[in-house]
């Protein structure tokens, strides 16, 4: 039987996208897609995206996230199953765990791929420098190819299957649990930056913490969330969790409204996956204005006050 493609599967849209990419890779290789999960509740997600088998890794040290133990568990599974490749989501968790796997297996790891073409050698197109550079590269491996898929570069496409579920118990020592999650705080409920269909962000041009009030009102009327640039965070106007950018949150809403944001490359990395971008700025030459799908040149407070007033009138 040909060697399968394994997909390390977590919860969330990025893993759904990675499963789709892994299924495409399996088709190119003429083999089958198999998923590996650390939570049995993810079996249905793997089945929805076409996995023909799901390996459920079980061990008492894996009761919560422990990257070293996860990496060693995957190494043992890879050694036992002999896949052609292992594909993960290019999230912080996906990249961290796959990096541990690569180090333990002494194999190369290619992170944040956009396209993968098997051959001799394999060719990959991947995202570098926080999304500001696309790299075309060749890679060869003496073992399975270890890859992660950059978020928002592949659309998740269901292809339901009825997978065989296989339990796998790795041999793990206590030392592998020295880095692990020991407690959690419940995140705020409701719409977040990563799930909002509309994100209204403010930068230096907002002028003050109080200046974000109209952005919050507009976001609330549109069922969206409020974001900000690094300048707003550095000035103490908004908390870091609201920051959109390379060192903040990367988003992909249907509409991104950038208010008073110049559009530095670090911020652009965080919002460039948005379906449409509307920039509001007094500078017609601002980088964000030049890259946006739509732009309004003017004072953001005057513009947003007019937009909010129009929406209120329509709700009346």
PDB file of C-alpha atoms in Angstrom:
ATOM      1  CA  UNK A   1       0.000   0.000   0.000  1.00  0.00           C
ATOM      2  CA  UNK A   2       1.300   3.494  -0.812  1.00  0.00           C
ATOM      3  CA  UNK A   3       2.420   5.669   2.074  1.00  0.00           C
ATOM      4  CA  UNK A   4      -0.380   7.974   3.314  1.00  0.00           C
ATOM      5  CA  UNK A   5      -0.342  11.694   3.944  1.00  0.00           C
ATOM      6  CA  UNK A   6      -0.892  12.492   7.622  1.00  0.00           C
ATOM      7  CA  UNK A   7      -2.539  15.724   8.738  1.00  0.00           C
ATOM      8  CA  UNK A   8      -1.960  16.899  12.324  1.00  0.00           C
ATOM      9  CA  UNK A   9      -5.417  18.279  13.096  1.00  0.00           C
ATOM     10  CA  UNK A  10      -6.432  20.868  15.683  1.00  0.00           C
ATOM     11  CA  UNK A  11      -9.720  22.684  16.074  1.00  0.00           C
ATOM     12  CA  UNK A  12     -10.435  25.744  13.974  1.00  0.00           C
ATOM     13  CA  UNK A  13     -10.543  26.988  10.404  1.00  0.00           C
ATOM     14  CA  UNK A  14      -6.766  26.894   9.873  1.00  0.00           C
ATOM     15  CA  UNK A  15      -6.754  23.133  10.450  1.00  0.00           C
ATOM     16  CA  UNK A  16      -9.722  22.698   8.119  1.00  0.00           C
ATOM     17  CA  UNK A  17      -7.710  24.513   5.464  1.00  0.00           C
ATOM     18  CA  UNK A  18      -4.646  22.348   6.188  1.00  0.00           C
ATOM     19  CA  UNK A  19      -6.745  19.181   5.894  1.00  0.00           C
ATOM     20  CA  UNK A  20      -7.943  20.343   2.490  1.00  0.00           C
ATOM     21  CA  UNK A  21      -4.357  21.029   1.399  1.00  0.00           C
ATOM     22  CA  UNK A  22      -3.258  17.629   2.727  1.00  0.00           C
ATOM     23  CA  UNK A  23      -6.064  15.935   0.788  1.00  0.00           C
ATOM     24  CA  UNK A  24      -4.915  17.683  -2.392  1.00  0.00           C
ATOM     25  CA  UNK A  25      -1.334  16.548  -1.721  1.00  0.00           C
ATOM     26  CA  UNK A  26      -2.513  12.971  -1.151  1.00  0.00           C
ATOM     27  CA  UNK A  27      -4.336  13.053  -4.497  1.00  0.00           C
ATOM     28  CA  UNK A  28      -1.155  14.254  -6.237  1.00  0.00           C
ATOM     29  CA  UNK A  29       0.736  11.332  -4.683  1.00  0.00           C
ATOM     30  CA  UNK A  30      -2.017   8.833  -5.480  1.00  0.00           C
ATOM     31  CA  UNK A  31      -2.420   7.911  -1.841  1.00  0.00           C
ATOM     32  CA  UNK A  32      -4.875   8.389   1.023  1.00  0.00           C
ATOM     33  CA  UNK A  33      -5.333  11.105   3.615  1.00  0.00           C
ATOM     34  CA  UNK A  34      -5.133  10.168   7.289  1.00  0.00           C
ATOM     35  CA  UNK A  35      -5.530  12.555  10.213  1.00  0.00           C
ATOM     36  CA  UNK A  36      -3.909  12.545  13.639  1.00  0.00           C
ATOM     37  CA  UNK A  37      -5.639  14.190  16.600  1.00  0.00           C
ATOM     38  CA  UNK A  38      -5.029  14.599  20.310  1.00  0.00           C
ATOM     39  CA  UNK A  39      -8.744  14.998  21.005  1.00  0.00           C
ATOM     40  CA  UNK A  40     -11.333  12.429  19.936  1.00  0.00           C
ATOM     41  CA  UNK A  41     -13.855  15.257  19.474  1.00  0.00           C
ATOM     42  CA  UNK A  42     -11.927  16.243  16.312  1.00  0.00           C
ATOM     43  CA  UNK A  43     -12.657  12.956  14.536  1.00  0.00           C
ATOM     44  CA  UNK A  44     -15.798  14.415  12.958  1.00  0.00           C
ATOM     45  CA  UNK A  45     -13.875  17.422  11.616  1.00  0.00           C
ATOM     46  CA  UNK A  46     -11.294  15.111  10.045  1.00  0.00           C
ATOM     47  CA  UNK A  47     -14.057  12.964   8.538  1.00  0.00           C
ATOM     48  CA  UNK A  48     -15.803  16.014   7.071  1.00  0.00           C
ATOM     49  CA  UNK A  49     -12.594  17.043   5.270  1.00  0.00           C
ATOM     50  CA  UNK A  50     -11.913  13.616   3.751  1.00  0.00           C
ATOM     51  CA  UNK A  51      -9.686  11.671   6.154  1.00  0.00           C
ATOM     52  CA  UNK A  52      -9.955   7.931   5.470  1.00  0.00           C
ATOM     53  CA  UNK A  53      -8.406   7.071   8.837  1.00  0.00           C
ATOM     54  CA  UNK A  54      -7.961   9.035  12.063  1.00  0.00           C
ATOM     55  CA  UNK A  55      -5.228   8.272  14.583  1.00  0.00           C
ATOM     56  CA  UNK A  56      -6.283   9.336  18.090  1.00  0.00           C
ATOM     57  CA  UNK A  57      -3.227   9.806  20.306  1.00  0.00           C
ATOM     58  CA  UNK A  58      -3.990   9.020  23.942  1.00  0.00           C
ATOM     59  CA  UNK A  59      -1.779   9.405  27.017  1.00  0.00           C
ATOM     60  CA  UNK A  60      -2.269  10.822  30.504  1.00  0.00           C
ATOM     61  CA  UNK A  61       0.493  13.404  29.913  1.00  0.00           C
ATOM     62  CA  UNK A  62      -1.558  14.798  27.014  1.00  0.00           C
ATOM     63  CA  UNK A  63      -4.484  16.058  29.083  1.00  0.00           C
ATOM     64  CA  UNK A  64      -3.627  19.582  27.905  1.00  0.00           C
ATOM     65  CA  UNK A  65      -1.243  21.242  25.467  1.00  0.00           C
ATOM     66  CA  UNK A  66       2.366  20.104  25.972  1.00  0.00           C
ATOM     67  CA  UNK A  67       4.452  20.858  22.848  1.00  0.00           C
ATOM     68  CA  UNK A  68       7.391  18.581  23.675  1.00  0.00           C
ATOM     69  CA  UNK A  69       5.110  15.634  24.440  1.00  0.00           C
ATOM     70  CA  UNK A  70       3.019  16.370  21.338  1.00  0.00           C
ATOM     71  CA  UNK A  71       6.130  16.430  19.163  1.00  0.00           C
ATOM     72  CA  UNK A  72       7.470  13.154  20.549  1.00  0.00           C
ATOM     73  CA  UNK A  73       4.031  11.534  20.175  1.00  0.00           C
ATOM     74  CA  UNK A  74       3.949  12.520  16.508  1.00  0.00           C
ATOM     75  CA  UNK A  75       7.516  11.243  16.019  1.00  0.00           C
ATOM     76  CA  UNK A  76       6.528   7.826  17.329  1.00  0.00           C
ATOM     77  CA  UNK A  77       3.376   7.742  15.196  1.00  0.00           C
ATOM     78  CA  UNK A  78       5.324   8.786  12.090  1.00  0.00           C
ATOM     79  CA  UNK A  79       7.898   6.063  12.783  1.00  0.00           C
ATOM     80  CA  UNK A  80       5.135   3.476  13.200  1.00  0.00           C
ATOM     81  CA  UNK A  81       2.984   4.471  10.213  1.00  0.00           C
ATOM     82  CA  UNK A  82       5.628   5.589   7.688  1.00  0.00           C
ATOM     83  CA  UNK A  83       3.720   8.407   5.941  1.00  0.00           C
ATOM     84  CA  UNK A  84       4.941  10.176   2.819  1.00  0.00           C
ATOM     85  CA  UNK A  85       4.316  13.540   4.504  1.00  0.00           C
ATOM     86  CA  UNK A  86       2.857  15.134   7.597  1.00  0.00           C
ATOM     87  CA  UNK A  87       0.907  18.358   7.115  1.00  0.00           C
ATOM     88  CA  UNK A  88      -0.057  20.771   9.895  1.00  0.00           C
ATOM     89  CA  UNK A  89      -1.792  24.119  10.076  1.00  0.00           C
ATOM     90  CA  UNK A  90       0.637  27.044  10.035  1.00  0.00           C
ATOM     91  CA  UNK A  91      -0.626  28.324  13.374  1.00  0.00           C
ATOM     92  CA  UNK A  92       1.542  28.959  16.415  1.00  0.00           C
ATOM     93  CA  UNK A  93       0.595  25.538  17.771  1.00  0.00           C
ATOM     94  CA  UNK A  94       0.922  23.721  14.457  1.00  0.00           C
ATOM     95  CA  UNK A  95       4.346  25.186  13.726  1.00  0.00           C
ATOM     96  CA  UNK A  96       5.618  24.697  17.277  1.00  0.00           C
ATOM     97  CA  UNK A  97       4.603  21.043  17.512  1.00  0.00           C
ATOM     98  CA  UNK A  98       5.861  20.194  14.021  1.00  0.00           C
ATOM     99  CA  UNK A  99       9.176  21.891  14.815  1.00  0.00           C
ATOM    100  CA  UNK A 100       9.531  19.638  17.881  1.00  0.00           C
ATOM    101  CA  UNK A 101       8.740  16.627  15.681  1.00  0.00           C
ATOM    102  CA  UNK A 102      11.329  17.710  13.102  1.00  0.00           C
ATOM    103  CA  UNK A 103      14.029  18.209  15.724  1.00  0.00           C
ATOM    104  CA  UNK A 104      13.385  14.826  17.320  1.00  0.00           C
ATOM    105  CA  UNK A 105      13.231  13.004  13.984  1.00  0.00           C
ATOM    106  CA  UNK A 106      16.178  14.975  12.515  1.00  0.00           C
ATOM    107  CA  UNK A 107      14.129  15.941   9.454  1.00  0.00           C
ATOM    108  CA  UNK A 108      13.664  19.245   7.609  1.00  0.00           C
ATOM    109  CA  UNK A 109      10.496  21.214   8.270  1.00  0.00           C
ATOM    110  CA  UNK A 110       9.034  23.653   5.719  1.00  0.00           C
ATOM    111  CA  UNK A 111       6.662  26.088   7.420  1.00  0.00           C
ATOM    112  CA  UNK A 112       3.850  28.274   6.056  1.00  0.00           C
ATOM    113  CA  UNK A 113       3.481  26.745   2.594  1.00  0.00           C
ATOM    114  CA  UNK A 114       1.086  28.101  -0.015  1.00  0.00           C
ATOM    115  CA  UNK A 115       1.577  25.341  -2.608  1.00  0.00           C
ATOM    116  CA  UNK A 116       3.316  21.959  -2.524  1.00  0.00           C
ATOM    117  CA  UNK A 117       4.365  20.018  -5.627  1.00  0.00           C
ATOM    118  CA  UNK A 118       5.809  16.521  -5.106  1.00  0.00           C
ATOM    119  CA  UNK A 119       8.661  15.437  -7.349  1.00  0.00           C
ATOM    120  CA  UNK A 120      12.405  14.927  -7.249  1.00  0.00           C
ATOM    121  CA  UNK A 121      12.947  17.244  -5.471  1.00  0.00           C
ATOM    122  CA  UNK A 122       9.680  18.507  -4.015  1.00  0.00           C
ATOM    123  CA  UNK A 123       8.902  22.154  -4.766  1.00  0.00           C
ATOM    124  CA  UNK A 124       7.165  24.502  -2.357  1.00  0.00           C
ATOM    125  CA  UNK A 125       5.922  28.064  -2.426  1.00  0.00           C
ATOM    126  CA  UNK A 126       5.789  29.530   1.043  1.00  0.00           C
ATOM    127  CA  UNK A 127       5.271  32.721   3.014  1.00  0.00           C
ATOM    128  CA  UNK A 128       8.341  34.340   4.596  1.00  0.00           C
ATOM    129  CA  UNK A 129       9.072  37.435   6.652  1.00  0.00           C
ATOM    130  CA  UNK A 130       5.617  37.615   8.173  1.00  0.00           C
ATOM    131  CA  UNK A 131       3.876  37.524   4.794  1.00  0.00           C
ATOM    132  CA  UNK A 132       5.904  40.234   3.060  1.00  0.00           C
ATOM    133  CA  UNK A 133       7.824  37.741   0.884  1.00  0.00           C
ATOM    134  CA  UNK A 134       6.861  34.659  -1.148  1.00  0.00           C
ATOM    135  CA  UNK A 135       9.625  32.093  -1.548  1.00  0.00           C
ATOM    136  CA  UNK A 136       9.927  29.357  -4.168  1.00  0.00           C
ATOM    137  CA  UNK A 137      12.136  26.552  -2.869  1.00  0.00           C
ATOM    138  CA  UNK A 138      13.148  22.937  -3.359  1.00  0.00           C
ATOM    139  CA  UNK A 139      13.262  20.450  -0.502  1.00  0.00           C
ATOM    140  CA  UNK A 140      14.494  16.885  -0.144  1.00  0.00           C
ATOM    141  CA  UNK A 141      13.994  14.649   2.861  1.00  0.00           C
ATOM    142  CA  UNK A 142      15.297  11.228   3.875  1.00  0.00           C
ATOM    143  CA  UNK A 143      12.039  10.635   5.701  1.00  0.00           C
ATOM    144  CA  UNK A 144       8.501  12.002   5.586  1.00  0.00           C
ATOM    145  CA  UNK A 145       8.150  15.583   4.365  1.00  0.00           C
ATOM    146  CA  UNK A 146       7.086  17.838   7.250  1.00  0.00           C
ATOM    147  CA  UNK A 147       5.016  20.828   6.120  1.00  0.00           C
ATOM    148  CA  UNK A 148       2.659  23.437   7.499  1.00  0.00           C
ATOM    149  CA  UNK A 149       0.093  25.375   5.477  1.00  0.00           C
ATOM    150  CA  UNK A 150      -0.093  29.155   5.840  1.00  0.00           C
ATOM    151  CA  UNK A 151      -3.564  30.210   7.079  1.00  0.00           C
ATOM    152  CA  UNK A 152      -5.968  31.718   4.536  1.00  0.00           C
ATOM    153  CA  UNK A 153      -4.030  30.456   1.487  1.00  0.00           C
ATOM    154  CA  UNK A 154      -6.303  27.444   0.895  1.00  0.00           C
ATOM    155  CA  UNK A 155     -10.091  27.386   1.169  1.00  0.00           C
ATOM    156  CA  UNK A 156     -11.500  24.576   3.307  1.00  0.00           C
ATOM    157  CA  UNK A 157     -13.567  22.289   1.065  1.00  0.00           C
ATOM    158  CA  UNK A 158     -15.561  19.448   2.680  1.00  0.00           C
ATOM    159  CA  UNK A 159     -15.306  15.962   1.180  1.00  0.00           C
ATOM    160  CA  UNK A 160     -17.032  13.665   3.696  1.00  0.00           C
ATOM    161  CA  UNK A 161     -15.525  10.273   4.445  1.00  0.00           C
ATOM    162  CA  UNK A 162     -16.211   7.430   6.882  1.00  0.00           C
ATOM    163  CA  UNK A 163     -12.803   7.011   8.514  1.00  0.00           C
ATOM    164  CA  UNK A 164     -11.430   4.112  10.477  1.00  0.00           C
ATOM    165  CA  UNK A 165     -10.552   5.380  13.971  1.00  0.00           C
ATOM    166  CA  UNK A 166      -7.304   4.025  15.416  1.00  0.00           C
ATOM    167  CA  UNK A 167      -6.060   4.586  18.964  1.00  0.00           C
ATOM    168  CA  UNK A 168      -2.326   5.208  19.376  1.00  0.00           C
ATOM    169  CA  UNK A 169      -0.566   5.276  22.739  1.00  0.00           C
ATOM    170  CA  UNK A 170       2.961   6.726  22.679  1.00  0.00           C
ATOM    171  CA  UNK A 171       5.686   5.907  25.194  1.00  0.00           C
ATOM    172  CA  UNK A 172       6.270   9.213  27.002  1.00  0.00           C
ATOM    173  CA  UNK A 173       8.516  10.080  29.925  1.00  0.00           C
ATOM    174  CA  UNK A 174       7.563  12.630  32.599  1.00  0.00           C
ATOM    175  CA  UNK A 175      10.322  14.993  31.409  1.00  0.00           C
ATOM    176  CA  UNK A 176       8.305  15.666  28.247  1.00  0.00           C
ATOM    177  CA  UNK A 177       5.626  17.379  30.314  1.00  0.00           C
ATOM    178  CA  UNK A 178       7.971  20.065  31.685  1.00  0.00           C
ATOM    179  CA  UNK A 179       6.431  22.531  29.213  1.00  0.00           C
ATOM    180  CA  UNK A 180       2.657  22.334  29.321  1.00  0.00           C
ATOM    181  CA  UNK A 181      -0.526  24.284  29.958  1.00  0.00           C
ATOM    182  CA  UNK A 182      -1.487  24.121  33.621  1.00  0.00           C
ATOM    183  CA  UNK A 183      -4.362  26.605  33.657  1.00  0.00           C
ATOM    184  CA  UNK A 184      -6.643  28.563  31.346  1.00  0.00           C
ATOM    185  CA  UNK A 185      -8.705  31.749  31.446  1.00  0.00           C
ATOM    186  CA  UNK A 186     -11.986  31.842  29.598  1.00  0.00           C
ATOM    187  CA  UNK A 187     -11.797  34.130  26.585  1.00  0.00           C
ATOM    188  CA  UNK A 188     -14.363  36.845  26.106  1.00  0.00           C
ATOM    189  CA  UNK A 189     -17.504  35.497  24.500  1.00  0.00           C
ATOM    190  CA  UNK A 190     -19.027  36.831  21.329  1.00  0.00           C
ATOM    191  CA  UNK A 191     -17.392  38.202  18.218  1.00  0.00           C
ATOM    192  CA  UNK A 192     -13.584  38.305  18.229  1.00  0.00           C
ATOM    193  CA  UNK A 193     -10.973  39.657  15.823  1.00  0.00           C
ATOM    194  CA  UNK A 194     -10.412  36.234  14.295  1.00  0.00           C
ATOM    195  CA  UNK A 195     -14.115  35.425  13.827  1.00  0.00           C
ATOM    196  CA  UNK A 196     -15.665  38.826  13.055  1.00  0.00           C
ATOM    197  CA  UNK A 197     -17.038  39.312   9.522  1.00  0.00           C
ATOM    198  CA  UNK A 198     -16.196  43.024   9.815  1.00  0.00           C
ATOM    199  CA  UNK A 199     -13.236  44.565  11.652  1.00  0.00           C
ATOM    200  CA  UNK A 200     -13.040  48.316  12.251  1.00  0.00           C
ATOM    201  CA  UNK A 201      -9.474  49.298  13.146  1.00  0.00           C
ATOM    202  CA  UNK A 202      -7.932  52.545  14.269  1.00  0.00           C
ATOM    203  CA  UNK A 203      -4.403  53.884  14.165  1.00  0.00           C
ATOM    204  CA  UNK A 204      -2.543  57.080  14.976  1.00  0.00           C
ATOM    205  CA  UNK A 205      -5.207  59.133  13.213  1.00  0.00           C
ATOM    206  CA  UNK A 206      -7.832  58.211  15.836  1.00  0.00           C
ATOM    207  CA  UNK A 207      -5.968  60.538  18.181  1.00  0.00           C
ATOM    208  CA  UNK A 208      -6.895  59.224  21.635  1.00  0.00           C
ATOM    209  CA  UNK A 209      -8.544  56.360  23.545  1.00  0.00           C
ATOM    210  CA  UNK A 210     -11.822  58.300  23.474  1.00  0.00           C
ATOM    211  CA  UNK A 211     -11.548  58.541  19.696  1.00  0.00           C
ATOM    212  CA  UNK A 212     -12.264  54.816  19.436  1.00  0.00           C
ATOM    213  CA  UNK A 213     -15.832  55.305  20.680  1.00  0.00           C
ATOM    214  CA  UNK A 214     -17.217  55.876  17.180  1.00  0.00           C
ATOM    215  CA  UNK A 215     -15.253  52.862  15.877  1.00  0.00           C
ATOM    216  CA  UNK A 216     -16.823  50.709  18.597  1.00  0.00           C
ATOM    217  CA  UNK A 217     -20.278  52.022  17.735  1.00  0.00           C
ATOM    218  CA  UNK A 218     -19.820  51.281  14.041  1.00  0.00           C
ATOM    219  CA  UNK A 219     -18.420  47.815  14.726  1.00  0.00           C
ATOM    220  CA  UNK A 220     -21.395  47.062  16.972  1.00  0.00           C
ATOM    221  CA  UNK A 221     -23.868  48.159  14.285  1.00  0.00           C
ATOM    222  CA  UNK A 222     -22.134  45.926  11.709  1.00  0.00           C
ATOM    223  CA  UNK A 223     -21.796  42.904  13.985  1.00  0.00           C
ATOM    224  CA  UNK A 224     -18.036  43.299  13.943  1.00  0.00           C
ATOM    225  CA  UNK A 225     -15.040  43.788  16.207  1.00  0.00           C
ATOM    226  CA  UNK A 226     -12.637  46.658  16.891  1.00  0.00           C
ATOM    227  CA  UNK A 227      -8.946  46.345  16.100  1.00  0.00           C
ATOM    228  CA  UNK A 228      -6.008  48.711  16.132  1.00  0.00           C
ATOM    229  CA  UNK A 229      -2.505  49.303  14.860  1.00  0.00           C
ATOM    230  CA  UNK A 230       0.675  48.927  16.871  1.00  0.00           C
ATOM    231  CA  UNK A 231       0.843  52.706  17.404  1.00  0.00           C
ATOM    232  CA  UNK A 232      -2.512  52.632  19.202  1.00  0.00           C
ATOM    233  CA  UNK A 233      -1.284  49.793  21.417  1.00  0.00           C
ATOM    234  CA  UNK A 234       2.056  51.463  22.132  1.00  0.00           C
ATOM    235  CA  UNK A 235       0.252  54.685  23.095  1.00  0.00           C
ATOM    236  CA  UNK A 236      -1.907  52.744  25.541  1.00  0.00           C
ATOM    237  CA  UNK A 237      -5.122  53.525  23.674  1.00  0.00           C
ATOM    238  CA  UNK A 238      -6.051  49.854  23.162  1.00  0.00           C
ATOM    239  CA  UNK A 239      -4.904  46.536  24.703  1.00  0.00           C
ATOM    240  CA  UNK A 240      -2.481  44.321  22.795  1.00  0.00           C
ATOM    241  CA  UNK A 241      -5.215  41.730  22.176  1.00  0.00           C
ATOM    242  CA  UNK A 242      -6.831  44.260  19.795  1.00  0.00           C
ATOM    243  CA  UNK A 243      -3.693  44.725  17.693  1.00  0.00           C
ATOM    244  CA  UNK A 244      -3.836  43.603  14.076  1.00  0.00           C
ATOM    245  CA  UNK A 245      -0.459  42.839  12.541  1.00  0.00           C
ATOM    246  CA  UNK A 246       2.621  40.677  12.412  1.00  0.00           C
ATOM    247  CA  UNK A 247       3.121  40.913  16.185  1.00  0.00           C
ATOM    248  CA  UNK A 248      -0.609  40.970  16.868  1.00  0.00           C
ATOM    249  CA  UNK A 249      -3.522  39.049  15.343  1.00  0.00           C
ATOM    250  CA  UNK A 250      -3.824  38.022  11.698  1.00  0.00           C
ATOM    251  CA  UNK A 251      -7.372  38.335  10.448  1.00  0.00           C
ATOM    252  CA  UNK A 252      -9.437  37.520   7.361  1.00  0.00           C
ATOM    253  CA  UNK A 253     -12.819  39.290   7.654  1.00  0.00           C
ATOM    254  CA  UNK A 254     -15.188  39.958   4.789  1.00  0.00           C
ATOM    255  CA  UNK A 255     -14.536  43.685   5.269  1.00  0.00           C
ATOM    256  CA  UNK A 256     -11.663  45.482   6.989  1.00  0.00           C
ATOM    257  CA  UNK A 257     -12.152  49.195   7.695  1.00  0.00           C
ATOM    258  CA  UNK A 258      -8.791  50.845   8.399  1.00  0.00           C
ATOM    259  CA  UNK A 259      -9.254  54.254  10.034  1.00  0.00           C
ATOM    260  CA  UNK A 260      -6.281  56.571  10.287  1.00  0.00           C
ATOM    261  CA  UNK A 261      -3.802  53.730   9.680  1.00  0.00           C
ATOM    262  CA  UNK A 262      -0.773  54.415   7.484  1.00  0.00           C
ATOM    263  CA  UNK A 263      -0.361  50.756   6.523  1.00  0.00           C
ATOM    264  CA  UNK A 264       3.176  49.769   7.564  1.00  0.00           C
ATOM    265  CA  UNK A 265       4.213  46.339   6.321  1.00  0.00           C
ATOM    266  CA  UNK A 266       3.843  44.829   9.812  1.00  0.00           C
ATOM    267  CA  UNK A 267       0.199  45.910   9.913  1.00  0.00           C
ATOM    268  CA  UNK A 268      -0.440  44.865   6.311  1.00  0.00           C
ATOM    269  CA  UNK A 269       0.732  41.325   7.142  1.00  0.00           C
ATOM    270  CA  UNK A 270      -2.067  41.083   9.696  1.00  0.00           C
ATOM    271  CA  UNK A 271      -4.917  42.290   7.476  1.00  0.00           C
ATOM    272  CA  UNK A 272      -3.939  41.363   3.907  1.00  0.00           C
ATOM    273  CA  UNK A 273      -6.130  38.233   3.928  1.00  0.00           C
ATOM    274  CA  UNK A 274      -9.254  40.406   4.285  1.00  0.00           C
ATOM    275  CA  UNK A 275     -11.715  39.922   1.420  1.00  0.00           C
ATOM    276  CA  UNK A 276     -12.190  43.691   0.987  1.00  0.00           C
ATOM    277  CA  UNK A 277     -10.402  46.649   2.583  1.00  0.00           C
ATOM    278  CA  UNK A 278     -11.773  50.160   3.031  1.00  0.00           C
ATOM    279  CA  UNK A 279      -9.245  52.801   4.081  1.00  0.00           C
ATOM    280  CA  UNK A 280     -10.231  56.130   5.635  1.00  0.00           C
ATOM    281  CA  UNK A 281      -7.325  58.561   5.769  1.00  0.00           C
ATOM    282  CA  UNK A 282      -6.439  62.193   5.173  1.00  0.00           C
ATOM    283  CA  UNK A 283      -3.333  61.146   3.205  1.00  0.00           C
ATOM    284  CA  UNK A 284      -4.150  59.882  -0.311  1.00  0.00           C
ATOM    285  CA  UNK A 285      -0.600  58.525  -0.603  1.00  0.00           C
ATOM    286  CA  UNK A 286      -0.725  56.420   2.576  1.00  0.00           C
ATOM    287  CA  UNK A 287       0.288  52.821   1.971  1.00  0.00           C
ATOM    288  CA  UNK A 288      -3.049  51.532   3.277  1.00  0.00           C
ATOM    289  CA  UNK A 289      -4.947  53.816   0.892  1.00  0.00           C
ATOM    290  CA  UNK A 290      -2.878  52.676  -2.061  1.00  0.00           C
ATOM    291  CA  UNK A 291      -3.442  48.987  -1.272  1.00  0.00           C
ATOM    292  CA  UNK A 292      -7.109  49.189  -0.255  1.00  0.00           C
ATOM    293  CA  UNK A 293      -9.996  48.128  -2.479  1.00  0.00           C
ATOM    294  CA  UNK A 294     -11.843  51.330  -1.538  1.00  0.00           C
ATOM    295  CA  UNK A 295     -10.713  54.569   0.063  1.00  0.00           C
ATOM    296  CA  UNK A 296     -12.293  57.691   1.533  1.00  0.00           C
ATOM    297  CA  UNK A 297      -9.970  60.682   1.800  1.00  0.00           C
ATOM    298  CA  UNK A 298     -11.009  62.783   4.750  1.00  0.00           C
ATOM    299  CA  UNK A 299     -11.092  63.150   8.519  1.00  0.00           C
ATOM    300  CA  UNK A 300     -12.025  59.732   9.924  1.00  0.00           C
ATOM    301  CA  UNK A 301     -14.227  61.181  12.682  1.00  0.00           C
ATOM    302  CA  UNK A 302     -16.290  63.192  10.230  1.00  0.00           C
ATOM    303  CA  UNK A 303     -16.574  60.228   7.890  1.00  0.00           C
ATOM    304  CA  UNK A 304     -17.497  57.704  10.612  1.00  0.00           C
ATOM    305  CA  UNK A 305     -19.969  60.088  12.267  1.00  0.00           C
ATOM    306  CA  UNK A 306     -21.726  60.406   8.906  1.00  0.00           C
ATOM    307  CA  UNK A 307     -21.727  56.630   8.355  1.00  0.00           C
ATOM    308  CA  UNK A 308     -23.085  55.932  11.848  1.00  0.00           C
ATOM    309  CA  UNK A 309     -25.784  58.603  11.423  1.00  0.00           C
ATOM    310  CA  UNK A 310     -26.841  57.039   8.109  1.00  0.00           C
ATOM    311  CA  UNK A 311     -27.035  53.563   9.670  1.00  0.00           C
ATOM    312  CA  UNK A 312     -29.056  54.888  12.590  1.00  0.00           C
ATOM    313  CA  UNK A 313     -31.492  56.472  10.134  1.00  0.00           C
ATOM    314  CA  UNK A 314     -31.930  53.170   8.354  1.00  0.00           C
ATOM    315  CA  UNK A 315     -32.606  51.353  11.630  1.00  0.00           C
ATOM    316  CA  UNK A 316     -35.258  53.888  12.669  1.00  0.00           C
TER     317      UNK A 316
END
